[in-house]
Each structure stands twice: as structure tokens, then as C-alpha cells.
């Protein structure tokens, strides 16, 4: 559980917010503070004021899998295998365990054929999948994903969603511009100008957004 | 004005791109899964890659611009206003249109990725080249930004526009549809006939087709209208 109290950081102003377990989709216009909130929850930065606690600990004390909005910029190694293995190797896991875990994660995400490829030769979507595999490999307690789906096609997105459902991570915080995908989350958090405008089950939140383009297109045609 | 590909092939390790076809004036959509070769084809059409075999022939095209998938790869200046000037454009009008009027003096890399994409699209569309190539123009944009980009693309009166995307929620009205799969480019033809041949159509369109709707184009508005017609 993520507990936010009296948070002020850049444009973010969140007096109190509790994010329970499960999958939370963070949505809102460009520049509304989604990335800032995700970076704080991932422990990439400390808040200027207020606090964020994950199960009573600071985010920097929690094992967090994070995929940023620029996967190109966060790659450390030149070979796909080494990139996915990085967090396991940093924790000195035995070689056979690293090997097995990297292969299993890559297979789940459908990128096993890319393991020996140099990262620079991958497409934008493939780099995102590699970054996601690297975040998942070390069995994080919390997964923070910043628009990982913006470079993925429909079929790949579905595979990623299945992987996330089965990965056993208790808390997933994930921001997206795909409202059809957000509608499948356990909870939707709508940010605007740094403030939480709505938070609740997808049905409740999207009912309030019916007059806007944030209403899921698939609901527009199905309902 | 057109761009012709004749038996073009490019090989990069295990990946091979093979394509033939003619891109005439109008809006083309090249759809395809991750790693299918969309960005490679965009680089090829932009003249930034030389094919291993085959020919790329341009006729009547005097200017071409490519918007890259990751907008940060376009950044060359330290402020947003300078960035606009580097395209040979006046910042005031462009930034107002992109909703970034109050960010003129900011470092472009301090913008969110969506804002940076908006800036890049505003500049590149304002330059109005004969050949406009847009690699994932909608990624990271919010729905309002995507709609704005669609309107700007639809408003282009002349020239060839090619959109490479796997976008599944907000799409512009197009003229011609192509699909990329494992490096092979397949023409699906002109809309509306092309729509029922689209193998990887976005979910809202897939749903409408299953219901028996026959939309005139691929935008959500067209699909809703077609559904209304059959539902009465």
C-alpha cells in the first residue's frame, strides 16, 4: 500500500492519497504531473515537502521495478541479456539463477530471440520490452511503469498485461494514454494540474469523464 | 508527385525488410506490430538509409521531413524558443498552437515527453514539406493532443503524408492503408475498401466490423456513425 501525505513537489499538490494493492492506472493530460508522481513513488527523487510511504518504508528502501518514459536513456549495457540481468547481477545472484531468470522473463515477454542482440539495434517497442524485463527480473515489491505501452502494438500490449497479471507483484503503478487499457485496471487515478481530480474504480472515474476524450473509445462503441 | 519503391530490400542481421509500392499524394497509414520494420521503412523513405538492393524513386518531391519516434532525438537547442527557431519558424505562433506559450525559455528536455512530441509535430507540420514522414506521431500524446495532431494531418492540402504507427485509440482520416509484418510491406488499398482487409485493426474498429458496420473511414467518429446506421 502506498500512502501519500501532504505532498508538495514541483506542480504536484496531494494532501492525502492511499493507493491500495493491485493495478492502478494513472491518467491525465500531458504535463499534469503523472511522471513526477511515478518518479517520487519509485524513489527516484525525494519529495520537496510531505511524505510517501510504501508499507511504512520510504520508496528508496523498497525493491522497485521502474521503467521510465525514455527507455533509450536508461539502458546501462550494450547487450540485451546483460541489460535484463543487471539488477540480479548487482545483487550477486549465482550465475545459473541469473541465466534461468533472464531466459524465463524474456520468454514471457516474447523477446527471447533478442537476448544476444545489441540493445542499439532494437526497435523502440523492443527497447521498452527489454526495460520491462529488466524491471521484472528481480521480483520487485512494487512496479512503476511510465507509459510503457506508448511504443507497443495491440497484441504486444495484451501480452504485457497478461505478464503483469501473473507476475505476482502486489502493487503496480502504471501511467498510460490508452484509456481502453486503463479501463481494465483495478483502480484509475486522474491527475490534472498536479492534483488528484478523481480516484476510484474504472467505472466510477470514467463516468465522470464521459464528456471528455478520456472516456475509453471501446466503451464509446460497445456501450 | 509520388514515391516509388521497387523490390527494395535491406538486411540487418536476422531482420530483412522487403517492400514494393507507390506512395502518391494523400495520407497513408503504415500499421504493424513492434519490430516489424516500420521505423526502418520510415528511414528508407526519408532517404536516410540506402537499400541493399532495389530502387527508391522520388518524383516531384522537393522537400522531405521525418519526425522520429522519440522526440528527444530531435532536440538541438537549450531552450524551447531556440528549438522552434532552429526549424526556421517564429516561436510565438508555433508555441501558442502547441499550447506551450509559457514554456518558451525552458530547456526542451524539461518538457514532458508528450509536450516535447507536441512541439516537434507543430514544427514539422508547419514546415509543410512535400513528403511528411511521421514515425509514431501519437505516442505519449494525451487524447486532446492526438486529436490536434489528427486535425493538423488532415488539414494538409497537398503532398504525401505517411504515418507509421500502432496507435489504437485516436486515428486520423486516411486515404491509403499499408501493413508491415516481419519486414514485409503489404498494400491494403484505399479506404473504405481497405478497412475490412486490415488484419491488425484497432479494437474499436475490430469491434464495429464484427458487428457488421461499414465505416467510411477509420476515425472513431466514422466508426460510431457506421454503428449508429446499423443499430438504427
mmCIF file of N, CA, C and O in Angstrom, chain A residues 141-175:
data_model
loop_
_atom_site.group_PDB
_atom_site.id
_atom_site.type_symbol
_atom_site.label_atom_id
_atom_site.label_comp_id
_atom_site.label_asym_id
_atom_site.label_seq_id
_atom_site.Cartn_x
_atom_site.Cartn_y
_atom_site.Cartn_z
ATOM 1 N N UNK A 141 8.905 -5.550 -5.356
ATOM 2 C CA UNK A 141 7.716 -5.487 -4.498
ATOM 3 C C UNK A 141 6.684 -4.564 -5.139
ATOM 4 O O UNK A 141 5.488 -4.771 -5.007
ATOM 5 N N UNK A 142 7.199 -3.519 -5.804
ATOM 6 C CA UNK A 142 6.330 -2.551 -6.462
ATOM 7 C C UNK A 142 6.870 -2.338 -7.878
ATOM 8 O O UNK A 142 8.077 -2.285 -8.077
ATOM 9 N N UNK A 143 5.941 -2.222 -8.828
ATOM 10 C CA UNK A 143 6.344 -1.996 -10.210
ATOM 11 C C UNK A 143 5.795 -0.632 -10.633
ATOM 12 O O UNK A 143 4.607 -0.370 -10.469
ATOM 13 N N UNK A 144 6.683 0.241 -11.145
ATOM 14 C CA UNK A 144 6.262 1.574 -11.574
ATOM 15 C C UNK A 144 6.592 1.721 -13.060
ATOM 16 O O UNK A 144 7.753 1.652 -13.461
ATOM 17 N N UNK A 145 5.551 1.869 -13.874
ATOM 18 C CA UNK A 145 5.736 1.852 -15.325
ATOM 19 C C UNK A 145 5.199 3.138 -15.948
ATOM 20 O O UNK A 145 4.017 3.440 -15.836
ATOM 21 N N UNK A 146 6.090 3.888 -16.581
ATOM 22 C CA UNK A 146 5.706 5.177 -17.152
ATOM 23 C C UNK A 146 5.445 5.032 -18.649
ATOM 24 O O UNK A 146 6.376 5.017 -19.449
ATOM 25 N N UNK A 147 4.192 4.920 -19.028
ATOM 26 C CA UNK A 147 3.779 4.822 -20.431
ATOM 27 C C UNK A 147 4.538 3.758 -21.217
ATOM 28 O O UNK A 147 4.957 4.003 -22.345
ATOM 29 N N UNK A 148 4.701 2.592 -20.638
ATOM 30 C CA UNK A 148 5.404 1.529 -21.369
ATOM 31 C C UNK A 148 4.621 1.124 -22.622
ATOM 32 O O UNK A 148 5.193 0.612 -23.567
ATOM 33 N N UNK A 149 3.311 1.390 -22.632
ATOM 34 C CA UNK A 149 2.511 0.926 -23.773
ATOM 35 C C UNK A 149 2.514 1.899 -24.945
ATOM 36 O O UNK A 149 2.004 1.587 -26.001
ATOM 37 N N UNK A 150 3.143 3.085 -24.775
ATOM 38 C CA UNK A 150 3.044 4.062 -25.860
ATOM 39 C C UNK A 150 3.858 3.631 -27.084
ATOM 40 O O UNK A 150 3.680 4.174 -28.160
ATOM 41 N N UNK A 151 4.754 2.669 -26.916
ATOM 42 C CA UNK A 151 5.517 2.198 -28.079
ATOM 43 C C UNK A 151 5.200 0.743 -28.414
ATOM 44 O O UNK A 151 5.992 0.072 -29.063
ATOM 45 N N UNK A 152 4.037 0.252 -27.931
ATOM 46 C CA UNK A 152 3.695 -1.156 -28.167
ATOM 47 C C UNK A 152 2.419 -1.295 -28.990
ATOM 48 O O UNK A 152 1.516 -0.477 -28.879
ATOM 49 N N UNK A 153 2.351 -2.349 -29.798
ATOM 50 C CA UNK A 153 1.151 -2.602 -30.585
ATOM 51 C C UNK A 153 0.117 -3.349 -29.743
ATOM 52 O O UNK A 153 0.406 -3.778 -28.622
ATOM 53 N N UNK A 154 -1.072 -3.514 -30.291
ATOM 54 C CA UNK A 154 -2.191 -4.106 -29.547
ATOM 55 C C UNK A 154 -1.838 -5.495 -28.996
ATOM 56 O O UNK A 154 -2.023 -5.773 -27.807
ATOM 57 N N UNK A 155 -1.297 -6.366 -29.871
ATOM 58 C CA UNK A 155 -1.007 -7.746 -29.448
ATOM 59 C C UNK A 155 0.061 -7.760 -28.357
ATOM 60 O O UNK A 155 -0.064 -8.491 -27.362
ATOM 61 N N UNK A 156 1.097 -6.932 -28.518
ATOM 62 C CA UNK A 156 2.173 -6.895 -27.518
ATOM 63 C C UNK A 156 1.647 -6.357 -26.191
ATOM 64 O O UNK A 156 2.000 -6.853 -25.122
ATOM 65 N N UNK A 157 0.759 -5.348 -26.270
ATOM 66 C CA UNK A 157 0.154 -4.800 -25.049
ATOM 67 C C UNK A 157 -0.610 -5.880 -24.294
ATOM 68 O O UNK A 157 -0.540 -5.950 -23.070
ATOM 69 N N UNK A 158 -1.354 -6.691 -25.030
ATOM 70 C CA UNK A 158 -2.127 -7.759 -24.373
ATOM 71 C C UNK A 158 -1.185 -8.722 -23.671
ATOM 72 O O UNK A 158 -1.452 -9.161 -22.554
ATOM 73 N N UNK A 159 -0.043 -9.042 -24.331
ATOM 74 C CA UNK A 159 0.927 -9.959 -23.708
ATOM 75 C C UNK A 159 1.511 -9.334 -22.443
ATOM 76 O O UNK A 159 1.654 -9.980 -21.415
ATOM 77 N N UNK A 160 1.814 -8.028 -22.524
ATOM 78 C CA UNK A 160 2.358 -7.328 -21.358
ATOM 79 C C UNK A 160 1.342 -7.361 -20.214
ATOM 80 O O UNK A 160 1.701 -7.624 -19.065
ATOM 81 N N UNK A 161 0.066 -7.132 -20.538
ATOM 82 C CA UNK A 161 -0.969 -7.140 -19.498
ATOM 83 C C UNK A 161 -1.084 -8.498 -18.820
ATOM 84 O O UNK A 161 -1.191 -8.580 -17.605
ATOM 85 N N UNK A 162 -1.037 -9.557 -19.624
ATOM 86 C CA UNK A 162 -1.093 -10.914 -19.046
ATOM 87 C C UNK A 162 0.113 -11.142 -18.140
ATOM 88 O O UNK A 162 -0.003 -11.659 -17.029
ATOM 89 N N UNK A 163 1.294 -10.701 -18.616
ATOM 90 C CA UNK A 163 2.517 -10.862 -17.825
ATOM 91 C C UNK A 163 2.387 -10.144 -16.488
ATOM 92 O O UNK A 163 2.738 -10.687 -15.445
ATOM 93 N N UNK A 164 1.834 -8.918 -16.521
ATOM 94 C CA UNK A 164 1.711 -8.139 -15.296
ATOM 95 C C UNK A 164 0.720 -8.783 -14.329
ATOM 96 O O UNK A 164 0.934 -8.794 -13.122
ATOM 97 N N UNK A 165 -0.366 -9.361 -14.892
ATOM 98 C CA UNK A 165 -1.360 -10.021 -14.035
ATOM 99 C C UNK A 165 -0.768 -11.230 -13.327
ATOM 100 O O UNK A 165 -1.114 -11.537 -12.199
ATOM 101 N N UNK A 166 0.145 -11.934 -14.032
ATOM 102 C CA UNK A 166 0.689 -13.176 -13.495
ATOM 103 C C UNK A 166 2.011 -13.000 -12.757
ATOM 104 O O UNK A 166 2.562 -13.967 -12.244
ATOM 105 N N UNK A 167 2.567 -11.767 -12.727
ATOM 106 C CA UNK A 167 3.946 -11.621 -12.233
ATOM 107 C C UNK A 167 4.044 -11.683 -10.714
ATOM 108 O O UNK A 167 5.138 -11.793 -10.174
ATOM 109 N N UNK A 168 2.913 -11.582 -10.016
ATOM 110 C CA UNK A 168 2.951 -11.721 -8.565
ATOM 111 C C UNK A 168 3.390 -10.464 -7.830
ATOM 112 O O UNK A 168 3.589 -10.486 -6.626
ATOM 113 N N UNK A 169 3.541 -9.335 -8.536
ATOM 114 C CA UNK A 169 3.889 -8.079 -7.868
ATOM 115 C C UNK A 169 2.600 -7.507 -7.274
ATOM 116 O O UNK A 169 1.600 -7.359 -7.980
ATOM 117 N N UNK A 170 2.647 -7.199 -5.970
ATOM 118 C CA UNK A 170 1.413 -6.824 -5.273
ATOM 119 C C UNK A 170 0.881 -5.468 -5.719
ATOM 120 O O UNK A 170 -0.317 -5.252 -5.765
ATOM 121 N N UNK A 171 1.780 -4.555 -6.035
ATOM 122 C CA UNK A 171 1.347 -3.186 -6.324
ATOM 123 C C UNK A 171 1.968 -2.710 -7.633
ATOM 124 O O UNK A 171 3.191 -2.674 -7.751
ATOM 125 N N UNK A 172 1.128 -2.388 -8.596
ATOM 126 C CA UNK A 172 1.617 -1.903 -9.884
ATOM 127 C C UNK A 172 1.031 -0.521 -10.139
ATOM 128 O O UNK A 172 -0.184 -0.337 -10.095
ATOM 129 N N UNK A 173 1.924 0.434 -10.359
ATOM 130 C CA UNK A 173 1.512 1.809 -10.634
ATOM 131 C C UNK A 173 1.939 2.091 -12.062
ATOM 132 O O UNK A 173 3.116 1.949 -12.398
ATOM 133 N N UNK A 174 0.980 2.488 -12.884
ATOM 134 C CA UNK A 174 1.277 2.452 -14.297
ATOM 135 C C UNK A 174 0.558 3.596 -14.975
ATOM 136 O O UNK A 174 -0.635 3.746 -14.796
ATOM 137 N N UNK A 175 1.299 4.467 -15.679
ATOM 138 C CA UNK A 175 0.589 5.551 -16.340
ATOM 139 C C UNK A 175 0.493 5.282 -17.828
ATOM 140 O O UNK A 175 1.355 4.667 -18.427
#
